[in-house]
Amino acid sequence: SYELTQPPSVSVSPGQTASITCSGNKLGDKYTSWYQQRPGQSPVLVIYQDTKRPSGVPERFSGSSSGNTATLTISGTQAVDEADYYCQAWDRSTVFGGGTKLTVL
Amino acid sequence: QVQLQQSGPGLVKPSQTLSLTCAISGDSVSSTSAAWNWIRQSPSRGLEWLGRTYYRATWSNDYAPSVHSRITITPDTSKNQFSLQLNSVTPEDTAVYYCARGMYLRGFYYDYWGQGTLVTVSS
């Protein structure tokens, strides 16, 4: 079965750029979505189709994908961005990554 | 604005049936561009897609292989909602269950989620 791999944790200083990676076989040939989940809340879609932002998601969130890796980038990271982030792709079925805890120090 | 409101019990006994409902506002369960999904989350299994129901001239369902023999997802057009039934539950089915709207373009993404229901399987 298809697998997506994320780093368990990423740390960033306020105002800096955070990058969270998601790896999977030929992931660049599929569309990747990203979800933000704050403690006790439901996941929220922040990026879909690799690079698109839903209405209401701040412009500091961006996505890219190539080869075997998709990347979620948060520019000018704010304390409010501290959360778990999950990538998701579709390979005959929906697959989620294991999640990355973003800490804003 | 699409909203999904979940309801159902938070405690189910082993071997019994887990039943949850997701009421839709701002869209239709009969939409021909959306699919209506159940996804669960647990510390041991992470986020796990369970299945979907969708209407494309006829009703169809897709289920994850891990639960295929135990799961049923049913639309209710009169109430604009859809339901999850998971039979023969064990403690391994303890998780937070979410309903979510899925949109498709070379793969699904999930743009609206319910509030989540913690379901504990215990006697």
XYZ file of N, CA and C in Angstrom:
684
model
N 0.836 -1.191 0.000
C 0.000 0.000 0.000
C 0.878 1.251 0.000
N 0.325 2.326 -0.495
C 1.077 3.567 -0.634
C 1.306 4.200 0.722
N 2.494 4.790 0.918
C 2.827 5.406 2.199
C 3.369 6.812 2.003
N 3.018 7.684 2.937
C 3.538 9.046 2.971
C 4.313 9.230 4.268
N 5.513 9.798 4.163
C 6.389 9.951 5.325
C 6.648 11.417 5.612
N 6.394 11.815 6.869
C 6.648 13.174 7.322
C 7.600 13.138 8.507
N 8.382 14.215 8.701
C 9.184 14.295 9.923
C 8.254 14.477 11.111
N 8.558 13.847 12.248
C 7.661 13.970 13.402
C 7.540 15.400 13.929
N 8.608 16.170 13.817
C 8.559 17.510 14.376
C 9.433 18.464 13.584
N 9.011 19.715 13.590
C 9.768 20.818 12.990
C 9.641 22.003 13.931
N 10.757 22.685 14.148
C 10.737 23.878 14.991
C 11.128 25.095 14.164
N 10.549 26.235 14.508
C 10.830 27.468 13.778
C 10.690 28.646 14.739
N 11.462 29.670 14.504
C 11.341 30.895 15.283
C 10.263 31.788 14.677
N 9.579 32.568 15.493
C 8.548 33.473 14.962
C 9.137 34.385 13.877
N 8.387 34.538 12.787
C 8.821 35.389 11.693
C 9.679 34.685 10.662
N 10.164 33.494 10.993
C 10.986 32.740 10.049
C 10.123 31.838 9.173
N 10.770 31.144 8.244
C 10.069 30.258 7.317
C 10.162 28.811 7.790
N 9.020 28.169 7.840
C 8.958 26.754 8.200
C 8.665 25.928 6.949
N 9.384 24.831 6.806
C 9.148 23.905 5.695
C 8.886 22.514 6.251
N 7.782 21.939 5.827
C 7.406 20.591 6.257
C 7.332 19.721 5.004
N 8.063 18.613 5.018
C 8.126 17.750 3.845
C 7.244 16.528 3.995
N 6.897 15.967 2.860
C 6.075 14.758 2.780
C 6.644 13.937 1.632
N 7.046 12.713 1.919
C 7.707 11.889 0.901
C 6.881 10.663 0.562
N 6.840 10.355 -0.714
C 6.145 9.157 -1.194
C 6.606 8.843 -2.602
N 6.496 7.601 -2.981
C 6.952 7.171 -4.297
C 6.207 7.922 -5.408
N 6.978 8.643 -6.216
C 6.416 9.420 -7.342
C 5.270 10.325 -6.879
N 5.442 10.924 -5.702
C 4.396 11.784 -5.156
C 4.114 12.971 -6.075
N 5.139 13.419 -6.785
C 4.964 14.537 -7.692
C 3.993 14.250 -8.835
N 3.696 12.976 -9.065
C 2.737 12.610 -10.118
C 1.297 12.628 -9.611
N 1.150 12.826 -8.303
C -0.184 12.865 -7.702
C -0.414 14.253 -7.120
N -1.644 14.569 -6.779
C -1.935 15.814 -6.089
C -1.814 15.599 -4.580
N -1.150 16.551 -3.911
C -1.002 16.507 -2.451
C -1.827 17.619 -1.818
N -2.480 17.274 -0.711
C -3.185 18.254 0.103
C -2.536 18.312 1.474
N -2.728 19.427 2.155
C -2.174 19.625 3.500
C -3.281 20.100 4.443
N -3.233 19.589 5.671
C -4.216 19.933 6.684
C -3.506 20.402 7.947
N -4.095 21.417 8.567
C -3.633 21.907 9.857
C -4.594 21.408 10.924
N -4.063 20.906 12.029
C -4.919 20.469 13.124
C -4.385 20.990 14.443
N -5.141 21.884 15.043
C -4.792 22.376 16.373
C -5.356 21.406 17.419
N -4.782 21.412 18.623
C -5.233 20.453 19.648
C -6.727 20.534 19.907
N -7.362 19.376 19.883
C -8.785 19.292 20.183
C -9.698 19.759 19.065
N -9.133 20.072 17.885
C -9.949 20.569 16.779
C -9.890 19.620 15.590
N -10.799 19.813 14.671
C -10.824 19.030 13.444
C -9.749 19.533 12.479
N -9.275 18.675 11.597
C -8.337 19.143 10.568
C -8.962 20.232 9.700
N -8.103 21.136 9.240
C -8.507 22.218 8.348
C -7.636 22.162 7.109
N -8.255 22.178 5.937
C -7.519 22.152 4.674
C -6.800 23.485 4.490
N -5.476 23.442 4.269
C -4.727 24.678 4.027
C -4.112 24.728 2.614
N -3.896 23.575 2.004
C -3.381 23.504 0.633
C -4.032 22.299 -0.046
N -4.456 22.477 -1.296
C -4.939 21.342 -2.074
C -4.372 21.422 -3.481
N -4.410 20.304 -4.191
C -3.850 20.232 -5.536
C -2.442 20.837 -5.571
N -1.636 20.443 -4.626
C -0.216 20.802 -4.471
C 0.018 22.243 -4.044
N -0.683 23.198 -4.679
C -0.301 24.606 -4.517
C -1.455 25.560 -4.223
N -2.684 25.078 -4.255
C -3.825 25.988 -4.141
C -4.238 26.207 -2.682
N -4.579 27.448 -2.367
C -5.030 27.796 -1.034
C -6.531 27.997 -1.032
N -7.243 27.330 -0.120
C -8.689 27.610 0.007
C -8.907 29.042 0.468
N -10.082 29.547 0.165
C -10.451 30.872 0.616
C -10.327 30.955 2.141
N -9.715 32.032 2.614
C -9.582 32.234 4.050
C -8.261 31.779 4.629
N -7.491 31.005 3.880
C -6.176 30.565 4.366
C -5.159 31.664 4.074
N -4.387 32.066 5.069
C -3.434 33.166 4.867
C -2.431 32.889 3.745
N -1.998 33.956 3.081
C -1.070 33.842 1.955
C 0.287 33.288 2.375
N 0.600 33.321 3.670
C 1.905 32.813 4.104
C 2.008 31.293 3.949
N 0.887 30.634 3.713
C 0.898 29.193 3.465
C 1.034 28.941 1.952
N 2.022 28.118 1.590
C 2.188 27.754 0.191
C 2.644 26.306 0.090
N 2.451 25.725 -1.086
C 2.821 24.334 -1.282
C 3.539 24.143 -2.604
N 4.335 23.081 -2.651
C 5.022 22.706 -3.880
C 5.188 21.197 -3.881
N 5.473 20.659 -5.064
C 5.636 19.205 -5.167
C 6.455 18.875 -6.398
N 7.399 17.951 -6.230
C 8.232 17.507 -7.347
C 8.906 16.203 -6.968
N 9.027 15.327 -7.951
C 9.715 14.063 -7.682
C 8.977 13.243 -6.637
N 9.668 12.921 -5.557
C 9.079 12.115 -4.499
C 8.676 12.929 -3.274
N 8.730 14.257 -3.375
C 8.516 15.085 -2.196
C 7.568 16.248 -2.454
N 6.650 16.426 -1.524
C 5.808 17.619 -1.483
C 6.210 18.414 -0.248
N 6.101 19.738 -0.343
C 6.539 20.607 0.742
C 5.484 21.650 1.052
N 5.193 21.798 2.329
C 4.354 22.885 2.829
C 5.290 23.931 3.410
N 5.158 25.161 2.954
C 5.996 26.249 3.430
C 5.129 27.296 4.102
N 5.552 27.712 5.284
C 4.866 28.780 6.006
C 5.868 29.921 6.163
N 5.595 31.016 5.468
C 6.489 32.169 5.515
C 6.045 33.113 6.629
N 7.023 33.701 7.314
C 6.662 34.604 8.399
C 5.806 33.905 9.439
N 6.284 32.762 9.912
C 5.498 31.920 10.816
C 5.086 32.673 12.077
N 3.842 32.470 12.462
C 3.297 33.116 13.650
C 2.996 32.060 14.716
N 2.869 32.520 15.940
C 2.579 31.601 17.050
C 1.286 30.821 16.803
N 0.332 31.439 16.135
C -0.960 30.807 15.857
C -0.814 29.628 14.887
N 0.325 29.527 14.199
C 0.550 28.431 13.252
C 1.021 27.156 13.941
N 1.305 27.232 15.230
C 1.735 26.040 15.961
C 0.596 25.028 15.970
N 0.861 23.855 15.402
C -0.189 22.839 15.203
C 0.456 21.593 14.612
N -0.365 20.564 14.450
C 0.047 19.389 13.688
C -0.360 19.587 12.232
N 0.509 19.148 11.325
C 0.228 19.270 9.903
C 0.313 17.881 9.251
N -0.680 17.592 8.429
C -0.766 16.298 7.764
C -0.818 16.479 6.253
N -0.019 15.696 5.543
C -0.159 15.649 4.095
C -1.109 14.513 3.728
N -1.652 14.590 2.538
C -2.605 13.582 2.080
C -2.529 13.484 0.564
N -2.563 12.288 0.067
C -2.573 12.068 -1.384
C -3.568 10.956 -1.684
N -3.725 10.707 -2.972
C -4.693 9.687 -3.378
C -4.009 8.717 -4.318
N -3.964 7.451 -3.961
C -3.398 6.400 -4.805
C -4.368 5.232 -4.779
N -5.397 5.305 -5.547
C -6.523 4.363 -5.557
C -7.299 4.392 -4.235
N -6.783 5.087 -3.273
C -7.453 5.303 -1.996
C -6.782 6.486 -1.315
N -7.451 7.051 -0.347
C -6.876 8.203 0.364
C -5.814 7.748 1.337
N -4.677 8.429 1.313
C -3.570 8.129 2.216
C -3.164 9.409 2.927
N -2.954 9.310 4.234
C -2.470 10.430 5.028
C -1.054 10.137 5.515
N -0.267 11.200 5.642
C 1.009 11.072 6.312
C 0.812 10.978 7.816
N 1.892 10.679 8.524
C 1.806 10.487 9.961
C 1.722 11.771 10.768
N 1.926 12.894 10.111
C 1.791 14.182 10.794
C 3.119 14.741 11.270
N 3.197 16.066 11.276
C 4.372 16.798 11.758
C 3.918 17.837 12.765
N 4.520 17.807 13.946
C 4.199 18.808 14.952
C 5.080 20.018 14.725
N 4.477 21.147 14.393
C 5.209 22.392 14.199
C 5.218 23.172 15.507
N 6.426 23.442 15.983
C 6.603 24.230 17.199
C 7.182 25.580 16.825
N 6.543 26.636 17.298
C 7.018 27.990 17.057
C 7.666 28.473 18.357
N 8.985 28.503 18.343
C 9.731 28.780 19.574
C 9.870 30.276 19.834
N -21.617 28.571 2.881
C -20.642 27.897 3.733
C -21.172 26.518 4.128
N -20.406 25.506 3.838
C -20.800 24.140 4.163
C -20.516 23.870 5.641
N -21.466 23.257 6.290
C -21.274 22.824 7.678
C -21.707 21.381 7.822
N -20.934 20.635 8.603
C -21.227 19.229 8.870
C -21.369 19.050 10.374
N -22.514 18.532 10.790
C -22.809 18.366 12.217
C -22.979 16.886 12.528
N -22.089 16.365 13.347
C -22.108 14.943 13.677
C -22.941 14.673 14.921
N -23.523 13.471 14.971
C -24.246 13.038 16.160
C -24.102 11.532 16.296
N -24.237 11.073 17.523
C -24.136 9.644 17.791
C -23.470 9.377 19.121
N -23.593 8.142 19.612
C -23.069 7.808 20.939
C -21.549 7.773 20.988
N -21.013 8.100 22.153
C -19.576 8.102 22.347
C -19.037 6.826 22.976
N -19.923 5.917 23.320
C -19.499 4.672 23.942
C -20.234 3.507 23.299
N -19.481 2.522 22.858
C -20.063 1.334 22.223
C -19.404 0.107 22.843
N -20.203 -0.911 23.073
C -19.663 -2.146 23.665
C -19.006 -3.010 22.593
N -17.983 -3.744 22.969
C -17.346 -4.660 22.005
C -18.373 -5.607 21.389
N -18.173 -5.884 20.123
C -18.998 -6.752 19.276
C -20.280 -6.071 18.784
N -20.582 -4.886 19.294
C -21.785 -4.199 18.851
C -21.499 -3.297 17.651
N -22.508 -2.506 17.265
C -22.404 -1.676 16.066
C -22.246 -0.206 16.427
N -21.240 0.412 15.847
C -21.015 1.848 15.982
C -21.857 2.562 14.931
N -22.648 3.555 15.360
C -23.500 4.295 14.421
C -23.344 5.798 14.632
N -23.015 6.499 13.573
C -22.880 7.949 13.611
C -23.604 8.557 12.416
N -24.061 9.790 12.591
C -24.754 10.515 11.523
C -24.100 11.865 11.325
N -24.088 12.319 10.087
C -23.504 13.610 9.726
C -24.550 14.413 8.950
N -25.041 15.480 9.537
C -26.035 16.342 8.884
C -25.336 17.440 8.097
N -25.763 17.630 6.855
C -25.124 18.569 5.949
C -25.971 19.831 5.813
N -25.318 20.991 5.901
C -25.963 22.249 5.533
C -25.036 22.994 4.588
N -25.628 23.710 3.647
C -24.844 24.450 2.666
C -24.455 23.652 1.439
N -24.825 22.408 1.359
C -24.596 21.543 0.198
C -25.634 20.427 0.270
N -25.592 19.547 -0.717
C -26.554 18.463 -0.767
C -25.835 17.125 -0.784
N -26.372 16.164 -0.041
C -25.788 14.826 -0.084
C -25.903 14.245 -1.498
N -26.822 14.765 -2.292
C -27.017 14.296 -3.675
C -26.172 15.071 -4.675
N -25.306 15.939 -4.196
C -24.419 16.685 -5.103
C -23.673 15.739 -6.027
N -23.563 16.114 -7.301
C -22.841 15.283 -8.264
C -21.377 15.677 -8.374
N -20.924 16.606 -7.531
C -19.516 17.008 -7.567
C -18.790 16.711 -6.258
N -19.511 16.237 -5.263
C -18.892 15.961 -3.963
C -19.067 14.495 -3.588
N -18.269 14.059 -2.625
C -18.433 12.733 -2.009
C -18.427 12.939 -0.506
N -19.132 12.083 0.193
C -19.345 12.270 1.628
C -18.659 11.117 2.363
N -17.718 11.498 3.232
C -16.736 10.561 3.749
C -16.778 10.425 5.271
N -16.258 9.297 5.730
C -15.946 9.101 7.129
C -14.455 8.804 7.255
N -13.836 9.511 8.195
C -12.404 9.404 8.458
C -12.245 9.303 9.961
N -11.344 8.466 10.435
C -11.128 8.384 11.871
C -9.668 8.666 12.214
N -9.428 8.964 13.479
C -8.088 9.318 13.935
C -7.833 8.713 15.310
N -6.753 7.984 15.409
C -6.348 7.418 16.686
C -4.841 7.526 16.815
N -4.319 7.501 18.038
C -2.855 7.586 18.210
C -2.117 6.449 17.502
N -2.725 5.270 17.456
C -2.014 4.119 16.884
C -2.108 4.071 15.356
N -3.174 4.569 14.783
C -3.403 4.450 13.331
C -3.355 5.786 12.599
N -3.240 6.891 13.325
C -3.239 8.203 12.692
C -4.580 8.489 12.039
N -4.549 9.306 10.985
C -5.755 9.585 10.206
C -5.980 8.450 9.227
N -7.163 7.895 9.236
C -7.490 6.733 8.411
C -8.818 6.965 7.710
N -8.793 6.997 6.393
C -10.020 7.118 5.611
C -10.767 5.790 5.673
N -12.079 5.847 5.942
C -12.891 4.634 6.082
C -13.771 4.360 4.871
N -14.353 5.389 4.310
C -15.235 5.145 3.178
C -15.989 6.391 2.772
N -16.733 6.259 1.660
C -17.488 7.395 1.126
C -18.758 6.923 0.437
N -19.706 7.821 0.331
C -20.887 7.631 -0.498
C -21.008 8.826 -1.421
N -21.478 8.607 -2.644
C -21.585 9.715 -3.584
C -22.616 9.381 -4.649
N -23.148 10.457 -5.255
C -24.195 10.316 -6.253
C -23.686 10.819 -7.600
N -23.719 9.930 -8.582
C -23.353 10.297 -9.960
C -24.370 9.604 -10.869
N -25.584 10.069 -10.881
C -26.703 9.423 -11.590
C -27.245 8.215 -10.798
N -26.369 7.499 -10.129
C -26.786 6.463 -9.170
C -25.912 6.603 -7.928
N -26.326 5.955 -6.855
C -25.546 6.004 -5.612
C -24.455 4.939 -5.643
N -23.274 5.335 -5.150
C -22.143 4.408 -5.060
C -21.440 4.576 -3.723
N -20.716 3.548 -3.328
C -19.895 3.581 -2.119
C -18.518 3.010 -2.403
N -17.523 3.562 -1.705
C -16.182 2.986 -1.693
C -15.784 2.830 -0.238
N -15.140 1.704 0.086
C -14.748 1.447 1.461
C -13.276 1.063 1.517
N -12.633 1.420 2.621
C -11.244 1.013 2.830
C -11.173 -0.501 3.045
N -10.157 -1.148 2.476
C -10.022 -2.603 2.656
C -9.982 -3.029 4.116
N -9.447 -2.177 4.978
C -9.276 -2.553 6.393
C -10.601 -2.733 7.115
N -11.672 -2.106 6.605
C -12.976 -2.196 7.274
C -14.067 -2.660 6.328
N -13.694 -3.070 5.121
C -14.672 -3.319 4.057
C -15.774 -4.292 4.466
N -15.436 -5.295 5.240
C -16.426 -6.320 5.593
C -17.352 -5.881 6.725
N -17.067 -4.749 7.359
C -17.827 -4.350 8.550
C -18.541 -3.011 8.416
N -18.344 -2.308 7.303
C -18.782 -0.920 7.225
C -19.928 -0.745 6.238
N -20.832 0.180 6.575
C -21.877 0.619 5.657
C -22.035 2.118 5.814
N -22.014 2.838 4.699
C -22.283 4.281 4.689
C -23.528 4.496 3.853
N -24.498 5.191 4.435
C -25.821 5.320 3.809
C -26.226 6.776 3.707
N -26.646 7.232 2.525
C -27.182 8.594 2.413
C -28.654 8.628 2.795
N -29.084 9.779 3.304
C -30.511 10.010 3.594
C -30.886 11.329 2.946
N -31.471 11.261 1.765
C -31.769 12.479 1.010
C -32.881 13.292 1.655
N -33.785 12.638 2.368
C -34.900 13.367 2.985
C -34.418 14.282 4.106
N -33.322 13.893 4.761
C -32.777 14.697 5.856
C -31.457 15.366 5.491
N -31.005 15.175 4.257
C -29.714 15.717 3.796
C -28.591 15.360 4.762
N -28.404 14.101 4.958
C -27.382 13.612 5.872
C -26.872 12.259 5.389
N -25.821 11.773 6.015
C -25.343 10.430 5.725
C -24.845 9.799 7.018
N -24.824 8.487 7.025
C -24.566 7.757 8.259
C -23.477 6.718 8.081
N -22.844 6.422 9.186
C -21.816 5.384 9.257
C -22.299 4.288 10.190
N -22.174 3.051 9.738
C -22.355 1.908 10.627
C -21.108 1.038 10.524
N -20.524 0.730 11.664
C -19.360 -0.143 11.716
C -19.696 -1.295 12.664
N -19.740 -2.498 12.127
C -20.192 -3.660 12.888
C -19.035 -4.332 13.626
N -19.418 -5.131 14.594
C -18.464 -6.001 15.315
C -17.235 -5.236 15.787
N -17.473 -4.153 16.488
C -16.352 -3.305 16.897
C -15.531 -3.969 18.005
N -14.261 -3.592 18.040
C -13.332 -4.015 19.083
C -12.680 -2.760 19.655
N -11.922 -2.894 20.731
C -11.221 -1.711 21.269
C -10.316 -1.028 20.241
N -9.874 -1.776 19.221
C -9.050 -1.182 18.154
C -9.797 -0.119 17.359
N -11.130 -0.118 17.451
C -11.947 0.866 16.732
C -12.153 2.140 17.539
N -11.600 2.201 18.731
C -11.662 3.425 19.518
C -10.890 4.526 18.803
N -11.556 5.649 18.544
C -10.947 6.728 17.765
C -11.874 7.936 17.770
N -11.359 9.047 17.283
C -12.212 10.180 16.950
C -12.652 9.992 15.501
N -13.953 10.013 15.284
C -14.521 9.823 13.949
C -14.967 11.172 13.401
N -14.581 11.428 12.150
C -14.950 12.659 11.461
C -15.735 12.342 10.192
N -16.729 13.163 9.906
C -17.280 13.164 8.553
C -16.633 14.320 7.796
N -16.552 14.191 6.485
C -15.869 15.206 5.686
C -16.397 15.201 4.257
N -16.435 16.372 3.654
C -16.781 16.467 2.244
C -15.516 16.278 1.417
N -15.603 15.416 0.426
C -14.487 15.182 -0.469
C -14.767 15.756 -1.845
N -13.771 16.408 -2.416
C -13.859 16.925 -3.776
C -12.789 16.219 -4.598
N -13.107 15.964 -5.878
C -12.206 15.137 -6.680
C -11.629 15.885 -7.863
N -10.301 15.841 -7.986
C -9.610 16.231 -9.211
C -8.303 15.474 -9.219
N -8.217 14.432 -9.984
C -7.047 13.534 -9.980
C -6.738 13.080 -8.566
N -7.778 12.860 -7.788
C -7.610 12.453 -6.401
C -8.481 13.321 -5.518
N -8.794 12.801 -4.336
C -9.694 13.530 -3.439
C -8.933 14.445 -2.489
N -9.567 15.543 -2.126
C -9.155 16.331 -0.979
C -10.405 16.644 -0.172
N -10.219 16.992 1.108
C -11.327 17.107 2.047
C -11.399 18.530 2.564
N -12.401 19.271 2.117
C -12.417 20.703 2.383
C -13.311 21.124 3.539
N -14.228 20.296 3.951
C -15.039 20.592 5.122
C -15.120 19.338 5.989
N -14.966 19.550 7.296
C -14.958 18.450 8.255
C -15.991 18.701 9.354
N -16.552 17.624 9.884
C -17.388 17.729 11.060
C -16.542 17.990 12.294
N -17.220 18.137 13.415
C -16.548 18.513 14.657
C -15.832 17.348 15.327
N -16.078 16.142 14.846
C -15.437 14.964 15.426
C -16.244 14.386 16.572
N -16.256 13.064 16.669
C -16.912 12.355 17.757
C -15.943 11.319 18.311
N -15.603 11.434 19.569
C -14.767 10.417 20.202
C -15.636 9.210 20.514
N -15.323 8.084 19.904
C -16.041 6.848 20.157
C -15.098 5.897 20.880
N -15.526 5.481 22.048
C -14.757 4.535 22.858
C -15.452 3.183 22.829
N -14.701 2.154 22.507
C -15.246 0.792 22.514
C -14.792 0.125 23.809
N -15.751 -0.087 24.678
C -15.433 -0.652 25.992
C -16.693 -1.229 26.615
N -16.508 -2.273 27.397
C -17.644 -2.868 28.093
C -17.904 -2.161 29.424
